[in-house]
XYZ file of C-alpha atoms in Angstrom:
152
model
C 106.969 78.294 94.911
C 109.527 76.882 92.540
C 110.177 78.016 89.002
C 112.521 77.987 86.056
C 115.186 80.312 84.759
C 116.883 79.959 81.369
C 116.204 76.232 81.162
C 117.161 75.586 84.778
C 114.642 74.348 87.317
C 114.741 76.512 90.459
C 113.950 74.890 93.813
C 113.299 77.253 96.709
C 115.084 76.367 99.942
C 111.731 75.159 101.372
C 111.142 72.596 98.593
C 110.335 69.184 100.169
C 112.875 67.511 97.859
C 115.690 69.195 99.823
C 116.572 67.231 102.956
C 118.160 69.211 105.803
C 119.760 67.660 108.872
C 118.455 68.848 112.254
C 119.771 72.265 113.289
C 119.129 74.461 110.249
C 117.268 77.700 110.921
C 114.628 79.245 108.656
C 114.857 82.987 108.041
C 111.563 84.469 106.804
C 111.115 87.546 104.650
C 114.666 88.654 103.862
C 114.314 91.183 101.064
C 117.080 89.735 98.884
C 115.936 86.103 99.090
C 114.173 84.065 96.412
C 110.574 83.569 97.641
C 111.524 85.481 100.810
C 113.148 82.614 102.745
C 116.644 81.371 103.539
C 117.951 78.343 105.451
C 120.647 79.384 107.936
C 123.489 77.028 108.809
C 123.957 77.637 112.512
C 126.492 74.947 113.374
C 129.375 72.902 112.032
C 128.441 69.449 110.706
C 125.004 70.330 109.333
C 124.107 68.951 105.914
C 121.577 69.404 103.146
C 120.984 67.085 100.215
C 119.069 67.084 96.964
C 118.363 64.212 94.578
C 117.721 65.344 91.021
C 117.710 64.099 87.458
C 119.732 66.357 85.214
C 123.204 67.450 84.208
C 124.324 70.386 86.381
C 123.355 71.763 89.794
C 123.911 75.206 91.336
C 123.518 76.379 94.946
C 122.724 80.050 95.588
C 122.722 81.777 98.934
C 124.124 84.433 101.219
C 127.317 84.700 103.217
C 127.688 86.930 106.277
C 131.246 87.958 107.015
C 132.444 88.909 110.451
C 134.798 91.918 110.205
C 137.641 89.816 111.613
C 136.911 86.644 109.596
C 139.620 84.057 109.170
C 141.203 84.220 105.728
C 140.181 81.392 103.399
C 137.881 79.872 105.993
C 136.015 76.969 104.365
C 132.322 77.296 105.183
C 130.905 74.382 103.182
C 131.932 71.493 100.963
C 129.910 70.060 98.067
C 129.824 66.573 96.637
C 127.795 65.008 93.850
C 127.313 61.245 93.857
C 129.961 60.983 96.583
C 132.653 62.868 94.658
C 133.884 66.157 96.141
C 133.613 69.054 93.711
C 134.247 72.223 95.656
C 133.989 74.490 98.651
C 132.629 77.881 99.648
C 135.287 80.069 101.255
C 134.622 83.351 103.028
C 136.918 85.275 100.707
C 135.985 83.631 97.393
C 135.455 86.377 94.802
C 131.960 84.968 94.148
C 130.870 85.527 97.738
C 133.024 88.331 99.106
C 132.139 91.983 98.924
C 132.793 95.187 100.768
C 129.625 94.676 102.794
C 129.201 92.291 105.700
C 126.443 90.294 103.982
C 126.396 89.298 100.341
C 123.323 87.595 98.870
C 122.522 85.870 95.585
C 126.029 84.455 95.620
C 126.815 81.315 93.666
C 127.961 79.119 96.523
C 128.554 76.126 94.238
C 128.204 75.159 90.584
C 128.901 71.569 89.575
C 130.609 70.659 86.347
C 128.354 69.331 83.604
C 127.622 65.719 84.508
C 126.172 62.894 82.410
C 122.391 63.134 82.271
C 120.853 60.972 84.963
C 119.971 60.752 88.632
C 122.425 62.531 90.940
C 122.656 63.377 94.626
C 124.129 66.666 95.829
C 125.374 66.832 99.413
C 126.231 70.133 101.133
C 128.215 69.835 104.368
C 128.836 72.781 106.688
C 132.459 72.787 107.828
C 132.932 75.917 109.875
C 130.654 78.834 110.621
C 131.704 81.025 113.543
C 132.253 83.903 113.251
C 130.810 83.859 109.712
C 127.369 82.783 108.475
C 126.027 80.906 105.455
C 122.432 80.769 104.209
C 121.065 78.585 101.407
C 118.520 80.434 99.261
C 117.784 78.030 96.400
C 119.073 75.193 94.261
C 118.802 75.134 90.479
C 119.633 72.442 87.988
C 119.385 71.608 84.306
C 116.611 68.990 84.341
C 116.428 67.775 80.749
C 118.438 65.963 78.165
C 117.849 65.996 74.425
C 114.694 63.880 74.877
C 113.133 66.622 77.023
C 112.728 64.394 80.113
C 112.233 66.395 83.325
C 112.094 64.769 86.739
C 112.349 65.997 90.341
C 113.035 63.300 92.918
C 111.731 63.423 96.481
């Protein structure tokens, strides 16, 4: 099930509008996950994409840290409409914690973009010995006219 939160449309990781490359794993029933599922990136080079109509997109998920993780290891990169906007690092303050797994982390938040159709691309750069799960995507779907559209 998908939903909304403070004007943002929330798309569960199983939404058919999210396209995953072959190799992603599905983790069922984790307690901390939105709608009890997560997509696990199990290998370098995997990707996930989402086409949406809106102004800003956010990716939420979990990061598992190996006790001996490499400092500043880049786990994923994010681009919107072909322009690179950021990365998820193991030791980013948004994803690091004193525990070995941290969920509901903001893995990526785009800047505010002009209202229109956009394409978000997530690319997994390096996993071992760490792990990254995507829980859900959310985006601001409307402009002043109130238009809302999800592309598939």
